[in-house]
Structure formats: structure tokens, C-alpha cells
């Protein structure tokens, strides 16, 4: 019986969707929003939030919410994330991060949201449809991940400008 209890405690503490969730602050203000379209396909709507409604740098607290307009398999999402992180020059840690994301991310259905909260501590937290699914503790992950949308070398500069409060 004690072994069963120990296994239950272990499971509750270390399962990605349950462990030590950090809530997103209630008082985050919108910075900007944009839509990603590839050819004539709507991919997602992106919304960026910060504590004061402005963006100055990729530093927490920042909250990025992607609301998908189509079904996307987890493997396709991981592959594109890997491509984008490599394009931004984060090569040395990308494989480790992708392996961690593989444990967290689900397949995406139309109208699902996948959100990322970069805490002031630098820890990155993921939410699927508003439900906490896990975190990546590496403090270099969050800024590199958000640079896909917010960085100067983003593959989608028009979307970046809209997200950070430009026209």
C-alpha cells in the first residue's frame, strides 16, 4: 500500500500537465495581434499581452496566445518550431528543447489555442486551451522561443510589427 501511495505522489508531482503550474497574471494587457496566412490558408491568430500593454524587449512577463484556424499534427508543429529556432541561431539547444516540447504539446485541432507565458523568472509555461500542460525551465528557451514571433530576425516581420504594437 505504501508503494502505491508513493507512486501516486510521484505521478502527481512529475506529470507535465499537473506539476507546479504557474498561473498567468490576471492583469495582462493586450499589446498587439496578427494573423499568420500562408498562401491562402489561415494558420493562426496571434495575440501578445504584457503587464503594461507595451513591448520593449523579449523579457517576462509576456504572454503569447496562438489560436489555430486549422488542424495541425504535433510533429508538423515541432518540425516548424525546430526550423524557426535554427534560423534564429539557437542551434546548440534546439534538439533538447524539441524533445521537451514533444512531451508537452498535443495535436492541434481547429480553434484550439496554444499559449506561452514567459515569467519574470525566465521560466516558460505552456497552456493548451487555457489548461496548463507544462514548462521548460531553461532560461534561454523562453526568449529564443518568443523570438520566432517577436525577434528582429523573425521569418514574418509584418506579423512581428503588428504583435509588438505597430500598424
PDB file of C-alpha atoms in Angstrom:
ATOM      1  CA  UNK A   1       0.000   0.000   0.000  1.00  0.00           C
ATOM      2  CA  UNK A   2       2.837   2.399   0.854  1.00  0.00           C
ATOM      3  CA  UNK A   3       4.446   1.695  -2.546  1.00  0.00           C
ATOM      4  CA  UNK A   4       1.171   2.523  -4.301  1.00  0.00           C
ATOM      5  CA  UNK A   5       0.889   5.766  -2.315  1.00  0.00           C
ATOM      6  CA  UNK A   6       4.497   6.682  -3.218  1.00  0.00           C
ATOM      7  CA  UNK A   7       3.817   6.046  -6.917  1.00  0.00           C
ATOM      8  CA  UNK A   8       0.701   8.218  -6.764  1.00  0.00           C
ATOM      9  CA  UNK A   9       2.643  11.093  -5.159  1.00  0.00           C
ATOM     10  CA  UNK A  10       5.428  10.722  -7.764  1.00  0.00           C
ATOM     11  CA  UNK A  11       2.882  10.773 -10.591  1.00  0.00           C
ATOM     12  CA  UNK A  12       1.116  13.864  -9.230  1.00  0.00           C
ATOM     13  CA  UNK A  13       4.389  15.768  -8.814  1.00  0.00           C
ATOM     14  CA  UNK A  14       6.069  14.942 -12.094  1.00  0.00           C
ATOM     15  CA  UNK A  15       3.388  14.646 -14.770  1.00  0.00           C
ATOM     16  CA  UNK A  16       3.786  17.653 -17.106  1.00  0.00           C
ATOM     17  CA  UNK A  17       0.145  18.723 -17.037  1.00  0.00           C
ATOM     18  CA  UNK A  18      -0.099  18.704 -13.263  1.00  0.00           C
ATOM     19  CA  UNK A  19       3.242  19.767 -11.891  1.00  0.00           C
ATOM     20  CA  UNK A  20       3.753  23.159 -10.344  1.00  0.00           C
ATOM     21  CA  UNK A  21       1.661  25.292 -12.645  1.00  0.00           C
ATOM     22  CA  UNK A  22       2.263  28.997 -12.550  1.00  0.00           C
ATOM     23  CA  UNK A  23      -0.879  30.978 -13.223  1.00  0.00           C
ATOM     24  CA  UNK A  24      -0.833  33.665 -15.837  1.00  0.00           C
ATOM     25  CA  UNK A  25      -1.342  37.030 -14.117  1.00  0.00           C
ATOM     26  CA  UNK A  26      -4.908  38.316 -14.341  1.00  0.00           C
ATOM     27  CA  UNK A  27      -3.757  41.817 -15.195  1.00  0.00           C
ATOM     28  CA  UNK A  28      -2.057  41.359 -18.537  1.00  0.00           C
ATOM     29  CA  UNK A  29      -2.930  43.950 -21.145  1.00  0.00           C
ATOM     30  CA  UNK A  30      -3.071  43.463 -24.924  1.00  0.00           C
ATOM     31  CA  UNK A  31      -0.050  44.673 -26.894  1.00  0.00           C
ATOM     32  CA  UNK A  32      -0.983  43.598 -30.410  1.00  0.00           C
ATOM     33  CA  UNK A  33      -2.425  40.874 -32.590  1.00  0.00           C
ATOM     34  CA  UNK A  34      -1.803  39.439 -36.026  1.00  0.00           C
ATOM     35  CA  UNK A  35      -2.856  36.608 -38.313  1.00  0.00           C
ATOM     36  CA  UNK A  36      -0.495  34.196 -39.992  1.00  0.00           C
ATOM     37  CA  UNK A  37      -1.532  33.237 -43.511  1.00  0.00           C
ATOM     38  CA  UNK A  38       0.498  31.012 -45.795  1.00  0.00           C
ATOM     39  CA  UNK A  39      -0.645  31.431 -49.387  1.00  0.00           C
ATOM     40  CA  UNK A  40      -4.448  31.470 -48.980  1.00  0.00           C
ATOM     41  CA  UNK A  41      -4.513  29.331 -45.810  1.00  0.00           C
ATOM     42  CA  UNK A  42      -5.211  30.902 -42.426  1.00  0.00           C
ATOM     43  CA  UNK A  43      -2.875  29.235 -39.909  1.00  0.00           C
ATOM     44  CA  UNK A  44      -3.474  31.065 -36.636  1.00  0.00           C
ATOM     45  CA  UNK A  45      -4.264  34.316 -34.903  1.00  0.00           C
ATOM     46  CA  UNK A  46      -1.556  35.513 -32.510  1.00  0.00           C
ATOM     47  CA  UNK A  47      -2.224  37.778 -29.529  1.00  0.00           C
ATOM     48  CA  UNK A  48       0.527  39.261 -27.352  1.00  0.00           C
ATOM     49  CA  UNK A  49      -0.008  40.526 -23.798  1.00  0.00           C
ATOM     50  CA  UNK A  50       2.293  42.217 -21.275  1.00  0.00           C
ATOM     51  CA  UNK A  51       1.934  43.667 -17.787  1.00  0.00           C
ATOM     52  CA  UNK A  52       1.605  47.241 -19.066  1.00  0.00           C
ATOM     53  CA  UNK A  53       0.279  46.747 -22.626  1.00  0.00           C
ATOM     54  CA  UNK A  54       3.592  47.632 -24.271  1.00  0.00           C
ATOM     55  CA  UNK A  55       6.506  45.677 -25.709  1.00  0.00           C
ATOM     56  CA  UNK A  56      10.107  46.781 -25.288  1.00  0.00           C
ATOM     57  CA  UNK A  57      12.065  43.509 -25.208  1.00  0.00           C
ATOM     58  CA  UNK A  58      11.663  39.750 -25.008  1.00  0.00           C
ATOM     59  CA  UNK A  59      11.574  39.561 -21.232  1.00  0.00           C
ATOM     60  CA  UNK A  60       8.845  38.328 -18.893  1.00  0.00           C
ATOM     61  CA  UNK A  61       6.136  38.832 -18.142  1.00  0.00           C
ATOM     62  CA  UNK A  62       4.909  38.197 -21.689  1.00  0.00           C
ATOM     63  CA  UNK A  63       2.024  36.010 -22.809  1.00  0.00           C
ATOM     64  CA  UNK A  64       1.601  34.847 -26.407  1.00  0.00           C
ATOM     65  CA  UNK A  65      -1.619  33.113 -27.391  1.00  0.00           C
ATOM     66  CA  UNK A  66      -1.934  31.329 -30.750  1.00  0.00           C
ATOM     67  CA  UNK A  67      -5.454  30.362 -31.801  1.00  0.00           C
ATOM     68  CA  UNK A  68      -5.261  27.900 -34.674  1.00  0.00           C
ATOM     69  CA  UNK A  69      -7.522  28.077 -37.714  1.00  0.00           C
ATOM     70  CA  UNK A  70      -6.787  24.531 -38.862  1.00  0.00           C
ATOM     71  CA  UNK A  71      -5.789  21.095 -37.583  1.00  0.00           C
ATOM     72  CA  UNK A  72      -2.031  20.675 -37.162  1.00  0.00           C
ATOM     73  CA  UNK A  73      -0.266  17.464 -36.156  1.00  0.00           C
ATOM     74  CA  UNK A  74       2.158  17.762 -33.273  1.00  0.00           C
ATOM     75  CA  UNK A  75       5.034  16.507 -35.458  1.00  0.00           C
ATOM     76  CA  UNK A  76       4.437  19.278 -38.006  1.00  0.00           C
ATOM     77  CA  UNK A  77       4.344  21.866 -35.222  1.00  0.00           C
ATOM     78  CA  UNK A  78       7.585  20.520 -33.742  1.00  0.00           C
ATOM     79  CA  UNK A  79       9.285  20.431 -37.158  1.00  0.00           C
ATOM     80  CA  UNK A  80       8.376  24.053 -37.940  1.00  0.00           C
ATOM     81  CA  UNK A  81       9.423  25.182 -34.460  1.00  0.00           C
ATOM     82  CA  UNK A  82      12.782  23.457 -34.943  1.00  0.00           C
ATOM     83  CA  UNK A  83      13.263  25.156 -38.333  1.00  0.00           C
ATOM     84  CA  UNK A  84      12.434  28.581 -36.898  1.00  0.00           C
ATOM     85  CA  UNK A  85      14.702  28.171 -33.843  1.00  0.00           C
ATOM     86  CA  UNK A  86      17.569  27.065 -36.079  1.00  0.00           C
ATOM     87  CA  UNK A  87      17.021  30.051 -38.392  1.00  0.00           C
ATOM     88  CA  UNK A  88      17.341  32.308 -35.351  1.00  0.00           C
ATOM     89  CA  UNK A  89      20.673  30.723 -34.434  1.00  0.00           C
ATOM     90  CA  UNK A  90      19.652  28.762 -31.325  1.00  0.00           C
ATOM     91  CA  UNK A  91      21.266  25.598 -32.746  1.00  0.00           C
ATOM     92  CA  UNK A  92      23.100  24.310 -29.667  1.00  0.00           C
ATOM     93  CA  UNK A  93      19.962  23.702 -27.562  1.00  0.00           C
ATOM     94  CA  UNK A  94      17.298  23.124 -30.191  1.00  0.00           C
ATOM     95  CA  UNK A  95      17.282  19.296 -30.079  1.00  0.00           C
ATOM     96  CA  UNK A  96      16.915  19.282 -26.286  1.00  0.00           C
ATOM     97  CA  UNK A  97      14.099  21.836 -26.432  1.00  0.00           C
ATOM     98  CA  UNK A  98      12.264  19.973 -29.202  1.00  0.00           C
ATOM     99  CA  UNK A  99      12.455  16.767 -27.149  1.00  0.00           C
ATOM    100  CA  UNK A 100      10.931  18.612 -24.185  1.00  0.00           C
ATOM    101  CA  UNK A 101       8.211  20.168 -26.363  1.00  0.00           C
ATOM    102  CA  UNK A 102       7.413  16.728 -27.759  1.00  0.00           C
ATOM    103  CA  UNK A 103       6.470  15.657 -24.230  1.00  0.00           C
ATOM    104  CA  UNK A 104       4.233  18.708 -23.705  1.00  0.00           C
ATOM    105  CA  UNK A 105       2.464  19.600 -26.923  1.00  0.00           C
ATOM    106  CA  UNK A 106      -0.673  17.873 -28.220  1.00  0.00           C
ATOM    107  CA  UNK A 107      -2.014  17.613 -31.748  1.00  0.00           C
ATOM    108  CA  UNK A 108      -3.853  20.847 -32.537  1.00  0.00           C
ATOM    109  CA  UNK A 109      -7.444  20.982 -33.717  1.00  0.00           C
ATOM    110  CA  UNK A 110      -9.131  23.935 -35.426  1.00  0.00           C
ATOM    111  CA  UNK A 111      -9.974  26.630 -32.833  1.00  0.00           C
ATOM    112  CA  UNK A 112      -7.522  25.209 -30.247  1.00  0.00           C
ATOM    113  CA  UNK A 113      -5.186  27.632 -28.545  1.00  0.00           C
ATOM    114  CA  UNK A 114      -1.581  27.031 -27.575  1.00  0.00           C
ATOM    115  CA  UNK A 115      -0.255  29.734 -25.268  1.00  0.00           C
ATOM    116  CA  UNK A 116       3.140  30.536 -23.817  1.00  0.00           C
ATOM    117  CA  UNK A 117       3.784  32.575 -20.695  1.00  0.00           C
ATOM    118  CA  UNK A 118       7.312  33.840 -20.088  1.00  0.00           C
ATOM    119  CA  UNK A 119       7.521  34.501 -16.358  1.00  0.00           C
ATOM    120  CA  UNK A 120       9.776  37.235 -14.965  1.00  0.00           C
ATOM    121  CA  UNK A 121      11.993  34.398 -13.674  1.00  0.00           C
ATOM    122  CA  UNK A 122      12.662  33.338 -17.282  1.00  0.00           C
ATOM    123  CA  UNK A 123      10.781  30.044 -16.980  1.00  0.00           C
ATOM    124  CA  UNK A 124       8.421  29.312 -19.871  1.00  0.00           C
ATOM    125  CA  UNK A 125       4.953  27.850 -19.280  1.00  0.00           C
ATOM    126  CA  UNK A 126       2.628  26.301 -21.862  1.00  0.00           C
ATOM    127  CA  UNK A 127      -1.168  26.137 -21.906  1.00  0.00           C
ATOM    128  CA  UNK A 128      -3.448  24.230 -24.278  1.00  0.00           C
ATOM    129  CA  UNK A 129      -6.939  25.727 -24.475  1.00  0.00           C
ATOM    130  CA  UNK A 130      -6.189  27.568 -21.232  1.00  0.00           C
ATOM    131  CA  UNK A 131      -5.142  24.433 -19.335  1.00  0.00           C
ATOM    132  CA  UNK A 132      -1.585  24.214 -18.056  1.00  0.00           C
ATOM    133  CA  UNK A 133       0.413  21.488 -19.846  1.00  0.00           C
ATOM    134  CA  UNK A 134       3.949  22.053 -18.561  1.00  0.00           C
ATOM    135  CA  UNK A 135       7.061  24.182 -18.508  1.00  0.00           C
ATOM    136  CA  UNK A 136      10.593  24.437 -19.799  1.00  0.00           C
ATOM    137  CA  UNK A 137      12.908  25.727 -17.077  1.00  0.00           C
ATOM    138  CA  UNK A 138      15.910  26.637 -19.245  1.00  0.00           C
ATOM    139  CA  UNK A 139      16.019  30.465 -19.024  1.00  0.00           C
ATOM    140  CA  UNK A 140      17.390  30.719 -22.571  1.00  0.00           C
ATOM    141  CA  UNK A 141      14.414  28.826 -24.036  1.00  0.00           C
ATOM    142  CA  UNK A 142      11.727  31.477 -23.496  1.00  0.00           C
ATOM    143  CA  UNK A 143      13.436  34.398 -25.237  1.00  0.00           C
ATOM    144  CA  UNK A 144      14.541  32.165 -28.126  1.00  0.00           C
ATOM    145  CA  UNK A 145      11.058  30.677 -28.489  1.00  0.00           C
ATOM    146  CA  UNK A 146       9.342  34.082 -28.425  1.00  0.00           C
ATOM    147  CA  UNK A 147      11.888  35.437 -30.925  1.00  0.00           C
ATOM    148  CA  UNK A 148      10.095  33.310 -33.546  1.00  0.00           C
ATOM    149  CA  UNK A 149       7.288  35.910 -33.371  1.00  0.00           C
ATOM    150  CA  UNK A 150       8.871  38.918 -31.673  1.00  0.00           C
ATOM    151  CA  UNK A 151      12.527  38.956 -32.705  1.00  0.00           C
ATOM    152  CA  UNK A 152      14.233  41.206 -35.237  1.00  0.00           C
ATOM    153  CA  UNK A 153      15.085  38.125 -37.333  1.00  0.00           C
ATOM    154  CA  UNK A 154      11.540  36.714 -37.331  1.00  0.00           C
ATOM    155  CA  UNK A 155      10.523  34.997 -40.576  1.00  0.00           C
ATOM    156  CA  UNK A 156       7.328  37.070 -40.518  1.00  0.00           C
ATOM    157  CA  UNK A 157       8.354  40.735 -39.963  1.00  0.00           C
ATOM    158  CA  UNK A 158       4.903  42.141 -40.779  1.00  0.00           C
ATOM    159  CA  UNK A 159       3.331  39.879 -38.156  1.00  0.00           C
ATOM    160  CA  UNK A 160       6.053  40.818 -35.657  1.00  0.00           C
ATOM    161  CA  UNK A 161       5.365  44.529 -36.160  1.00  0.00           C
ATOM    162  CA  UNK A 162       1.645  44.005 -35.580  1.00  0.00           C
ATOM    163  CA  UNK A 163       2.231  41.894 -32.465  1.00  0.00           C
ATOM    164  CA  UNK A 164       4.553  44.372 -30.790  1.00  0.00           C
ATOM    165  CA  UNK A 165       2.081  47.194 -31.254  1.00  0.00           C
ATOM    166  CA  UNK A 166       2.979  48.543 -34.684  1.00  0.00           C
ATOM    167  CA  UNK A 167       0.490  49.011 -37.521  1.00  0.00           C
TER     168      UNK A 167
END
